[in-house]
Amino acid sequence: MARRTLPPLAALRGFDAAARHLSFTGAAAELGLTQGAVSRQVKALEEDLGQPLFRRLTRRIVLTPEGAAFHRTVEEALALLAEGAGRLRGGPPRRLTLSALPTIASAWLMPRLDGFARRHPGLEVRLLSSIEPVSLAGGEADLAIRVGRLPGQPQHRLAPRIELEMVRDWRGLEAMPFLPDVLVPVCRAEWLPNGPLEPAALAALPLIQVSTRRHAWPDWLRAQGVRLAPQRVQGGLSFSHFFMALEAARKGQGVALVPDILLPGNLPQEGLAVAGTARIASAGSYVLLRQDSRKGEGPLDALHGWLLAEARQSLMDTHPGGGLGPPPGDIPGREGSEAQGNYAANGGGGT
């Protein structure tokens, strides 16, 4: 590419940070600049490209479709530059450890990791599966994906509860919202000859429980005005993880309540169908964790950026209208990612 066709390089870093945080303030804190400087960098880039990259709302910014597409290109380019520089410097090891919840690891990550390997053949990803609180400072992993509610994040009184603990010490951690946790019921398609069922009719069917989300079914139904009898909560099939519950539903053993991001794209071919019309967000979300002090490590930045890009694409595929759940980098129930950017900068207060 001819040098003159490149956008302003400094502006690309400002745009990348603003796109990840969905906040000029969060980008400024990361880059050691003022909010105004980052805003001017982005404006200069938009003028150079002749396209608006963000929609500027009252208290937050949102990527335009063109901005989201361009950010994927910028992320990959910056990660490749950082990776190449790291090789020349004899930088961090080429093997990265990612700790993830079992269902996310098996149903979401594994089908995608080959794409990362093709883009970054010099990097090896070791995948650990765990629902336990992760200790990144202790060297357990380089990155982690967990689900739950961030400290200080408000909770709707009817949102299905999550009792899993993500970490025991939030100091020095950057927590980037990764994927929403929107629960939907799924069962064999032949159980629904007339289409999705009302909540009361669903409650009368065999309900498959997930032991790590024991409140999911009672809270999901309660949000729609249906009370589940205690014996129904305690009885019936129960599995340790969502992927097991989904397989049991495929075999016709009951109705599973699972995050919609885990549903296969070929649901009818699997003999499954969504059993209800309601998609209810739980009290938390999936979060991507790393140590704040490790920003700028080429290989780690490459994996971190790739994961966020894959999460954005997954969210677009699952919620094409954009009506359910914020994009990775935003927080449900908060004012955009401004609060999240501040939280990450300050170190914070399985399924």
CSV table of C-alpha atoms in Angstrom, one decimal:
chain,number,residue,atom,x,y,z
A,1,MET,CA,0.0,0.0,0.0
A,2,ALA,CA,1.3,3.5,-0.9
A,3,ARG,CA,2.2,5.5,2.2
A,4,ARG,CA,0.0,8.4,1.2
A,5,THR,CA,-3.1,6.2,1.3
A,6,LEU,CA,-2.8,5.4,5.0
A,7,PRO,CA,-5.0,7.2,7.6
A,8,PRO,CA,-3.2,9.2,10.3
A,9,LEU,CA,-1.4,6.5,12.4
A,10,ALA,CA,-1.8,8.3,15.7
A,11,ALA,CA,-5.5,8.6,15.1
A,12,LEU,CA,-5.8,4.9,14.5
A,13,ARG,CA,-4.7,4.2,18.1
A,14,GLY,CA,-7.2,6.7,19.4
A,15,PHE,CA,-10.0,5.2,17.4
A,16,ASP,CA,-9.1,1.6,18.4
A,17,ALA,CA,-9.1,2.5,22.1
A,18,ALA,CA,-12.4,4.5,21.8
A,19,ALA,CA,-14.0,1.6,19.9
A,20,ARG,CA,-13.0,-0.9,22.5
A,21,HIS,CA,-14.2,1.2,25.5
A,22,LEU,CA,-17.1,2.9,23.6
A,23,SER,CA,-15.9,5.9,25.5
A,24,PHE,CA,-13.5,8.8,24.7
A,25,THR,CA,-12.8,9.1,28.5
A,26,GLY,CA,-11.9,5.4,28.8
A,27,ALA,CA,-9.7,5.7,25.7
A,28,ALA,CA,-8.0,8.8,27.1
A,29,ALA,CA,-7.2,7.0,30.4
A,30,GLU,CA,-5.7,4.1,28.5
A,31,LEU,CA,-3.5,6.2,26.2
A,32,GLY,CA,-2.5,8.9,28.7
A,33,LEU,CA,-4.2,11.6,26.7
A,34,THR,CA,-7.0,14.1,27.4
A,35,GLN,CA,-10.6,13.2,26.4
A,36,GLY,CA,-10.5,16.2,23.9
A,37,ALA,CA,-7.3,14.9,22.3
A,38,VAL,CA,-8.9,11.5,21.6
A,39,SER,CA,-12.0,13.1,20.3
A,40,ARG,CA,-10.0,15.3,17.9
A,41,GLN,CA,-8.0,12.2,16.7
A,42,VAL,CA,-11.2,10.4,15.9
A,43,LYS,CA,-12.7,13.4,14.2
A,44,ALA,CA,-9.6,13.8,12.1
A,45,LEU,CA,-9.8,10.1,11.1
A,46,GLU,CA,-13.5,10.4,10.2
A,47,GLU,CA,-12.7,13.4,8.0
A,48,ASP,CA,-9.8,11.5,6.4
A,49,LEU,CA,-12.1,8.6,5.6
A,50,GLY,CA,-15.2,10.6,4.7
A,51,GLN,CA,-17.3,8.4,7.0
A,52,PRO,CA,-18.7,8.8,10.5
A,53,LEU,CA,-17.3,6.0,12.7
A,54,PHE,CA,-19.3,6.7,15.8
A,55,ARG,CA,-22.8,7.9,16.6
A,56,ARG,CA,-22.5,10.4,19.4
A,57,LEU,CA,-25.4,10.0,21.8
A,58,THR,CA,-26.2,12.0,24.9
A,59,ARG,CA,-24.0,10.1,27.4
A,60,ARG,CA,-22.2,7.5,25.2
A,61,ILE,CA,-20.9,6.7,21.8
A,62,VAL,CA,-21.9,3.8,19.5
A,63,LEU,CA,-20.0,2.5,16.5
A,64,THR,CA,-21.7,2.9,13.2
A,65,PRO,CA,-21.8,-0.2,11.0
A,66,GLU,CA,-18.9,1.3,8.9
A,67,GLY,CA,-17.0,2.0,12.2
A,68,ALA,CA,-17.5,-1.5,13.5
A,69,ALA,CA,-16.2,-3.0,10.2
A,70,PHE,CA,-13.2,-0.6,10.1
A,71,HIS,CA,-12.4,-1.4,13.7
A,72,ARG,CA,-12.0,-5.1,13.0
A,73,THR,CA,-9.4,-4.2,10.3
A,74,VAL,CA,-7.6,-1.7,12.6
A,75,GLU,CA,-7.5,-4.2,15.5
A,76,GLU,CA,-6.0,-6.9,13.4
A,77,ALA,CA,-3.4,-4.5,11.9
A,78,LEU,CA,-2.3,-3.1,15.3
A,79,ALA,CA,-2.2,-6.6,16.8
A,80,LEU,CA,0.0,-7.8,13.9
A,81,LEU,CA,2.3,-4.8,14.3
A,82,ALA,CA,2.6,-5.5,18.1
A,83,GLU,CA,3.2,-9.2,17.5
A,84,GLY,CA,6.0,-8.5,15.0
A,85,ALA,CA,7.6,-5.9,17.3
A,86,GLY,CA,7.4,-8.4,20.2
A,87,ARG,CA,9.3,-11.0,18.1
A,88,LEU,CA,12.0,-8.6,17.4
A,89,ARG,CA,12.3,-7.5,21.0
A,90,GLY,CA,12.4,-11.1,22.2
A,91,GLY,CA,9.2,-10.2,24.1
A,92,PRO,CA,6.6,-12.3,26.0
A,93,PRO,CA,6.3,-16.1,25.4
A,94,ARG,CA,4.3,-17.2,22.4
A,95,ARG,CA,2.1,-19.5,24.5
A,96,LEU,CA,-1.0,-17.9,26.0
A,97,THR,CA,-3.4,-19.5,28.6
A,98,LEU,CA,-7.1,-18.6,28.4
A,99,SER,CA,-9.3,-19.7,31.2
A,100,ALA,CA,-13.0,-20.0,30.3
A,101,LEU,CA,-16.3,-21.4,31.6
A,102,PRO,CA,-16.8,-25.0,30.4
A,103,THR,CA,-19.8,-24.3,28.1
A,104,ILE,CA,-18.2,-21.1,26.6
A,105,ALA,CA,-15.0,-23.1,26.1
A,106,SER,CA,-16.7,-26.1,24.3
A,107,ALA,CA,-19.6,-24.5,22.5
A,108,TRP,CA,-18.4,-21.0,21.7
A,109,LEU,CA,-14.6,-20.9,21.8
A,110,MET,CA,-13.5,-24.3,20.3
A,111,PRO,CA,-15.3,-23.8,17.0
A,112,ARG,CA,-13.6,-20.4,16.6
A,113,LEU,CA,-10.0,-20.9,17.8
A,114,ASP,CA,-8.9,-22.3,14.5
A,115,GLY,CA,-9.5,-18.9,13.0
A,116,PHE,CA,-7.1,-17.3,15.5
A,117,ALA,CA,-4.5,-19.9,14.8
A,118,ARG,CA,-4.7,-19.2,11.1
A,119,ARG,CA,-4.2,-15.5,11.7
A,120,HIS,CA,-1.5,-15.9,14.3
A,121,PRO,CA,0.5,-19.0,13.4
A,122,GLY,CA,3.2,-18.1,15.8
A,123,LEU,CA,0.9,-18.1,18.9
A,124,GLU,CA,-0.4,-21.1,20.8
A,125,VAL,CA,-3.5,-20.9,22.9
A,126,ARG,CA,-3.8,-23.2,25.9
A,127,LEU,CA,-7.5,-23.4,26.9
A,128,LEU,CA,-8.4,-24.1,30.6
A,129,SER,CA,-12.0,-24.9,31.6
A,130,SER,CA,-13.1,-23.8,35.0
A,131,ILE,CA,-16.0,-22.1,36.9
A,132,GLU,CA,-13.8,-21.2,39.9
A,133,PRO,CA,-12.8,-17.6,40.6
A,134,VAL,CA,-9.7,-16.9,38.5
A,135,SER,CA,-6.4,-15.5,39.8
A,136,LEU,CA,-4.6,-13.7,36.9
A,137,ALA,CA,-2.1,-12.1,39.2
A,138,GLY,CA,-1.2,-15.6,40.4
A,139,GLY,CA,-0.3,-16.7,36.9
A,140,GLU,CA,-3.2,-19.1,36.5
A,141,ALA,CA,-4.0,-17.6,33.1
A,142,ASP,CA,-3.3,-14.7,30.8
A,143,LEU,CA,-6.9,-14.0,30.0
A,144,ALA,CA,-10.2,-15.3,31.5
A,145,ILE,CA,-13.8,-15.3,30.5
A,146,ARG,CA,-16.3,-15.4,33.4
A,147,VAL,CA,-20.0,-14.7,34.0
A,148,GLY,CA,-21.5,-12.6,36.7
A,149,ARG,CA,-22.3,-9.1,37.9
A,150,LEU,CA,-19.5,-6.5,38.2
A,151,PRO,CA,-19.1,-4.7,41.5
A,152,GLY,CA,-21.4,-1.7,41.6
A,153,GLN,CA,-23.4,-2.9,38.6
A,154,PRO,CA,-27.1,-2.4,39.3
A,155,GLN,CA,-29.4,-5.4,39.1
A,156,HIS,CA,-33.0,-5.5,38.0
A,157,ARG,CA,-35.1,-7.1,40.7
A,158,LEU,CA,-36.6,-9.6,38.3
A,159,ALA,CA,-33.4,-10.5,36.5
A,160,PRO,CA,-32.4,-14.2,36.9
A,161,ARG,CA,-29.7,-14.4,39.6
A,162,ILE,CA,-26.1,-15.6,39.0
A,163,GLU,CA,-24.2,-16.8,42.1
A,164,LEU,CA,-20.9,-17.6,40.4
A,165,GLU,CA,-17.9,-15.6,41.7
A,166,MET,CA,-15.6,-14.3,38.9
A,167,VAL,CA,-12.6,-13.3,40.9
A,168,ARG,CA,-11.7,-12.8,44.6
A,169,ASP,CA,-9.6,-9.7,44.1
A,170,TRP,CA,-10.5,-7.1,41.5
A,171,ARG,CA,-7.5,-4.9,42.1
A,172,GLY,CA,-5.4,-4.3,39.0
A,173,LEU,CA,-7.9,-6.0,36.6
A,174,GLU,CA,-9.4,-4.7,33.4
A,175,ALA,CA,-12.9,-6.1,33.0
A,176,MET,CA,-14.4,-5.8,29.5
A,177,PRO,CA,-18.0,-6.9,29.0
A,178,PHE,CA,-17.8,-9.7,26.5
A,179,LEU,CA,-21.3,-11.2,25.7
A,180,PRO,CA,-24.8,-10.7,27.2
A,181,ASP,CA,-26.4,-13.5,29.1
A,182,VAL,CA,-29.9,-13.7,27.6
A,183,LEU,CA,-31.8,-16.8,28.6
A,184,VAL,CA,-34.1,-18.6,26.3
A,185,PRO,CA,-36.0,-22.0,26.6
A,186,VAL,CA,-35.3,-24.7,24.1
A,187,CYS,CA,-36.8,-28.1,23.5
A,188,ARG,CA,-37.6,-30.7,20.8
A,189,ALA,CA,-39.4,-29.0,17.9
A,190,GLU,CA,-42.1,-31.7,17.9
A,191,TRP,CA,-43.1,-30.5,21.4
A,192,LEU,CA,-44.3,-27.3,19.8
A,193,PRO,CA,-46.8,-28.1,17.1
A,194,ASN,CA,-48.5,-24.7,17.5
A,195,GLY,CA,-45.4,-22.7,18.1
A,196,PRO,CA,-43.8,-21.2,21.2
A,197,LEU,CA,-45.7,-21.7,24.5
A,198,GLU,CA,-46.9,-19.3,27.1
A,199,PRO,CA,-44.8,-19.3,30.4
A,200,ALA,CA,-47.5,-21.2,32.4
A,201,ALA,CA,-47.6,-23.9,29.8
A,202,LEU,CA,-43.8,-24.1,29.8
A,203,ALA,CA,-43.7,-24.5,33.5
A,204,ALA,CA,-45.8,-27.6,33.3
A,205,LEU,CA,-43.2,-29.4,31.1
A,206,PRO,CA,-40.2,-31.3,32.4
A,207,LEU,CA,-37.7,-28.5,33.1
A,208,ILE,CA,-33.9,-29.3,32.8
A,209,GLN,CA,-32.0,-27.6,35.6
A,210,VAL,CA,-28.3,-26.5,35.6
A,211,SER,CA,-26.8,-26.8,39.0
A,212,THR,CA,-24.6,-23.7,38.7
A,213,ARG,CA,-27.6,-21.6,37.8
A,214,ARG,CA,-30.2,-23.0,40.3
A,215,HIS,CA,-32.2,-19.7,40.2
A,216,ALA,CA,-32.5,-19.6,36.4
A,217,TRP,CA,-35.8,-21.3,35.8
A,218,PRO,CA,-37.7,-19.9,38.9
A,219,ASP,CA,-36.4,-16.4,38.2
A,220,TRP,CA,-37.1,-16.5,34.5
A,221,LEU,CA,-40.7,-17.7,35.1
A,222,ARG,CA,-41.2,-15.2,38.0
A,223,ALA,CA,-40.2,-12.4,35.7
A,224,GLN,CA,-43.3,-13.4,33.6
A,225,GLY,CA,-45.6,-13.7,36.5
A,226,VAL,CA,-45.4,-17.5,37.0
A,227,ARG,CA,-44.4,-19.0,40.3
A,228,LEU,CA,-42.6,-22.4,40.2
A,229,ALA,CA,-43.5,-24.8,43.0
A,230,PRO,CA,-40.4,-25.7,45.2
A,231,GLN,CA,-40.8,-29.4,44.4
A,232,ARG,CA,-40.5,-28.5,40.7
A,233,VAL,CA,-37.3,-26.6,41.3
A,234,GLN,CA,-35.7,-29.4,43.3
A,235,GLY,CA,-36.9,-32.3,41.2
A,236,GLY,CA,-36.3,-33.4,37.6
A,237,LEU,CA,-33.1,-33.6,35.6
A,238,SER,CA,-30.1,-31.5,36.6
A,239,PHE,CA,-26.7,-31.1,34.9
A,240,SER,CA,-23.5,-29.2,35.8
A,241,HIS,CA,-23.3,-27.2,32.6
A,242,PHE,CA,-25.4,-25.6,29.9
A,243,PHE,CA,-24.0,-27.7,27.1
A,244,MET,CA,-25.2,-30.9,29.0
A,245,ALA,CA,-28.6,-29.4,29.4
A,246,LEU,CA,-28.8,-28.5,25.7
A,247,GLU,CA,-27.9,-32.0,24.8
A,248,ALA,CA,-30.5,-33.4,27.1
A,249,ALA,CA,-33.1,-31.2,25.4
A,250,ARG,CA,-32.0,-32.4,22.0
A,251,LYS,CA,-32.6,-36.0,23.2
A,252,GLY,CA,-36.2,-35.0,24.3
A,253,GLN,CA,-35.6,-35.2,28.0
A,254,GLY,CA,-37.1,-31.8,28.8
A,255,VAL,CA,-36.9,-28.0,28.2
A,256,ALA,CA,-33.5,-26.4,28.7
A,257,LEU,CA,-33.0,-22.7,29.6
A,258,VAL,CA,-29.8,-21.6,28.1
A,259,PRO,CA,-28.0,-18.4,27.0
A,260,ASP,CA,-29.0,-17.6,23.4
A,261,ILE,CA,-25.4,-17.1,22.3
A,262,LEU,CA,-24.8,-20.9,22.8
A,263,LEU,CA,-27.6,-21.9,20.5
A,264,PRO,CA,-26.4,-23.5,17.3
A,265,GLY,CA,-27.2,-21.7,14.1
A,266,ASN,CA,-28.8,-24.8,12.6
A,267,LEU,CA,-31.3,-25.2,15.4
A,268,PRO,CA,-34.0,-26.9,13.2
A,269,GLN,CA,-31.4,-29.4,11.9
A,270,GLU,CA,-30.7,-30.3,15.5
A,271,GLY,CA,-34.4,-31.0,16.0
A,272,LEU,CA,-34.6,-28.1,18.4
A,273,ALA,CA,-36.8,-25.0,18.6
A,274,VAL,CA,-37.1,-22.0,20.9
A,275,ALA,CA,-40.0,-22.9,23.2
A,276,GLY,CA,-41.0,-19.4,24.4
A,277,THR,CA,-41.2,-15.9,23.1
A,278,ALA,CA,-39.4,-14.2,26.0
A,279,ARG,CA,-35.7,-13.6,26.0
A,280,ILE,CA,-34.7,-12.4,29.5
A,281,ALA,CA,-31.3,-11.0,30.4
A,282,SER,CA,-29.8,-12.4,33.6
A,283,ALA,CA,-28.4,-10.3,36.4
A,284,GLY,CA,-24.9,-10.4,34.9
A,285,SER,CA,-23.0,-10.8,31.6
A,286,TYR,CA,-19.9,-12.6,30.3
A,287,VAL,CA,-16.8,-10.6,31.0
A,288,LEU,CA,-13.3,-10.8,29.5
A,289,LEU,CA,-10.6,-10.3,32.2
A,290,ARG,CA,-6.9,-9.4,32.0
A,291,GLN,CA,-4.4,-7.6,34.2
A,292,ASP,CA,-4.4,-3.9,33.5
A,293,SER,CA,-0.6,-3.9,33.7
A,294,ARG,CA,-0.3,-6.2,30.7
A,295,LYS,CA,-1.8,-3.9,28.1
A,296,GLY,CA,0.6,-3.5,25.3
A,297,GLU,CA,2.0,-7.0,25.2
A,298,GLY,CA,1.8,-7.9,21.6
A,299,PRO,CA,0.6,-11.6,21.7
A,300,LEU,CA,-1.8,-10.9,24.6
A,301,ASP,CA,-3.2,-7.9,22.8
A,302,ALA,CA,-3.7,-10.0,19.7
A,303,LEU,CA,-5.7,-12.6,21.5
A,304,HIS,CA,-7.7,-10.0,23.5
A,305,GLY,CA,-8.6,-8.0,20.4
A,306,TRP,CA,-9.5,-11.2,18.4
A,307,LEU,CA,-11.8,-12.4,21.2
A,308,LEU,CA,-13.6,-9.0,21.4
A,309,ALA,CA,-14.0,-9.0,17.6
A,310,GLU,CA,-15.4,-12.5,17.6
A,311,ALA,CA,-17.8,-11.6,20.4
A,312,ARG,CA,-19.1,-8.6,18.4
A,313,GLN,CA,-19.7,-10.8,15.4
A,314,SER,CA,-21.4,-13.4,17.5
A,315,LEU,CA,-23.7,-10.8,19.0
A,316,MET,CA,-24.6,-9.5,15.6
A,317,ASP,CA,-25.4,-13.0,14.4
A,318,THR,CA,-27.5,-13.7,17.5
A,319,HIS,CA,-29.2,-10.3,17.8
A,320,PRO,CA,-29.2,-8.9,14.3
A,321,GLY,CA,-31.5,-6.1,15.2
A,322,GLY,CA,-29.2,-5.0,18.1
A,323,GLY,CA,-32.1,-4.9,20.5
A,324,LEU,CA,-30.9,-7.4,23.0
A,325,GLY,CA,-27.8,-6.7,25.0
A,326,PRO,CA,-25.0,-4.2,24.5
A,327,PRO,CA,-22.0,-4.8,22.3
A,328,PRO,CA,-18.8,-6.1,23.9
A,329,GLY,CA,-17.2,-3.1,25.7
A,330,ASP,CA,-20.6,-1.8,27.0
A,331,ILE,CA,-22.4,-2.6,30.2
A,332,PRO,CA,-26.1,-3.4,30.5
A,333,GLY,CA,-27.9,-1.1,33.0
A,334,ARG,CA,-25.1,1.5,33.0
A,335,GLU,CA,-24.6,4.7,31.1
A,336,GLY,CA,-22.7,3.1,28.1
A,337,SER,CA,-19.2,2.0,28.8
A,338,GLU,CA,-18.2,5.3,30.5
A,339,ALA,CA,-18.7,3.8,33.9
A,340,GLN,CA,-17.0,0.6,32.8
A,341,GLY,CA,-14.0,2.5,31.5
A,342,ASN,CA,-13.6,4.2,34.9
A,343,TYR,CA,-14.1,1.0,36.7
A,344,ALA,CA,-11.4,-0.8,34.7
A,345,ALA,CA,-9.0,2.1,35.1
A,346,ASN,CA,-9.4,2.2,38.8
A,347,GLY,CA,-9.2,-1.6,39.3
A,348,GLY,CA,-12.8,-1.9,40.4
A,349,GLY,CA,-14.2,-1.6,43.7
A,350,GLY,CA,-20.0,-21.3,34.7
A,351,THR,CA,-21.5,-22.3,33.2
